[in-house]
Amino acid sequence: MSKSEIPKNHQYTENARGTVSWRSPSNIALIKYWGKKGFQIPSNPSLSMTLSDSFTETLVKYSLTQNPGTISFDFYFEGARKPQFGQKIATFLETVSDIFPFLKNFHLEIHSRNTFPHSAGIASSASAMSALALCLRSIEQQITGIENENDEFLKKASNIARIGSGSASRSIYGGYATWGKIASWEETSDLFASTLKTNIHPVFRDLRDTILIISKNEKLVSSRAGHGLMVNHPFAEARIIQANHNLHELLEYLDSGDFAGFIKVVENEALTLHALMMASNPGFVLIQPGTLQVIEKIRDFRKQTGANVVFTLDAGPNVHLLYPKHQTKLVKDFINDELIGFCDENKFIDDKLGFGPQKLK
Ligand code: DP6
């Protein structure tokens, strides 16, 4: 919808207040987005698996503001006012007010909660920003009365989510999602993600993700700062080539069901992400001794049992263990016997491939 289609403030007569709510999941990248060119444009295409049980639920009450022309909102996280999150949301709302002019005519009361603990190695910005983007999109529909086709609705929500946090653009879609222009692939874009419509072999259709919490501590360097350090990074150019290459290989393996190929690419991406961090200037290290010990155990276990189990890492020390559903017993026994001792307070979180966001109100 173009800006001119949005009614001016004095036209907001009906539907001038309401409530919308969305549940939106986090995701774990298999091909990592690391580095940007310009404002929220990824240096390379990425591909992720949308999670199921790790999600944010956001409810937004909107009503005409007394002070049109400025952004006005209150933010509550898990029932309490959280002014420390306010700045990020204020910047986001200000940035997207060009696309959603109604933001300067309405006061928003935003309530948000996560199903997963803070610093669990689950991207909370992906679920939070996608849930908020979907809420804004629903408000837009309610106050303008203009309903879009589902595809259009989601595409714009993904574009808005990307502005809040790049990885959030992919959480708008269930299953596997890509974000970033893939050469010779029409429907891909740097501006929004799309669901992977290519064939997915049954072995990858019911993937489990057990997240081993190596440390619950706040990480020292944010993803945003890490992306920034890819500017003038000595390996930046090589990374873009590698990511594109890995993505094409991964698509082949997802189609053919080649788990060995899947392991090769996914682990290469995880280790490359952290290698890029270490080689940044200044370099930084987010993995911990426990992360490396767990990785070694996983590789040993695989050698001994031939199990289809693979690790990946987010921008932090915690380890995501991916495996097909039918290997759940084998892998859970392995976790309990050999890995749990490396987990902070023996904590891990079980999740799986999910179907994407859900409208609650
Ligand atoms: C390592 O999406 O959190 O998780 O766009 O600056 O908010 P911003 O960054 P963010 O970066 C995610 C980095 C990653 C890899 C990925 O999810 O692709």
Tab-separated table of N, CA, C and O in Angstrom, residues 51 99 124 166 180 191 213 235 295 325 327 332 361:
chain	number	residue	atom	x	y	z
A	51	LEU	N	11.569	-21.810	14.315
A	51	LEU	CA	11.324	-22.666	15.477
A	51	LEU	C	9.825	-22.714	15.792
A	51	LEU	O	9.020	-22.010	15.179
A	99	ILE	N	6.467	4.379	6.536
A	99	ILE	CA	5.678	3.332	5.869
A	99	ILE	C	4.292	3.239	6.514
A	99	ILE	O	3.309	2.956	5.854
A	124	SER	N	15.933	-13.476	20.477
A	124	SER	CA	14.697	-12.837	20.927
A	124	SER	C	14.343	-11.665	20.024
A	124	SER	O	13.169	-11.331	19.884
A	166	GLY	N	17.352	-7.825	11.248
A	166	GLY	CA	17.427	-8.565	9.983
A	166	GLY	C	16.870	-9.981	10.080
A	166	GLY	O	16.054	-10.409	9.250
A	180	GLY	N	17.497	-12.248	1.504
A	180	GLY	CA	18.661	-11.723	0.779
A	180	GLY	C	18.611	-12.217	-0.659
A	180	GLY	O	18.192	-13.345	-0.933
A	191	LEU	N	15.075	-7.092	0.711
A	191	LEU	CA	14.129	-6.299	1.510
A	191	LEU	C	13.179	-7.134	2.354
A	191	LEU	O	12.619	-6.646	3.327
A	213	ILE	N	22.310	-24.868	26.858
A	213	ILE	CA	22.647	-23.557	27.438
A	213	ILE	C	24.021	-23.657	28.102
A	213	ILE	O	24.138	-24.077	29.254
A	235	PHE	N	38.216	-10.555	5.600
A	235	PHE	CA	37.642	-11.727	4.923
A	235	PHE	C	36.247	-11.465	4.353
A	235	PHE	O	35.551	-12.413	3.971
A	295	ILE	N	31.194	-29.452	21.116
A	295	ILE	CA	31.391	-29.691	19.674
A	295	ILE	C	32.227	-30.958	19.463
A	295	ILE	O	31.914	-31.810	18.623
A	325	LYS	N	13.480	-36.268	13.896
A	325	LYS	CA	12.630	-36.711	15.011
A	325	LYS	C	12.891	-38.171	15.393
A	325	LYS	O	12.929	-38.513	16.578
A	327	GLN	N	15.405	-39.796	15.603
A	327	GLN	CA	16.617	-40.043	16.397
A	327	GLN	C	16.536	-39.399	17.783
A	327	GLN	O	17.549	-39.303	18.488
A	332	LYS	N	18.743	-37.757	22.838
A	332	LYS	CA	18.441	-37.340	24.202
A	332	LYS	C	19.272	-38.144	25.217
A	332	LYS	O	19.751	-37.611	26.220
A	361	LYS	N	-5.326	-12.257	17.807
A	361	LYS	CA	-6.450	-11.319	17.933
A	361	LYS	C	-6.467	-10.336	16.769
A	361	LYS	O	-5.407	-9.887	16.377
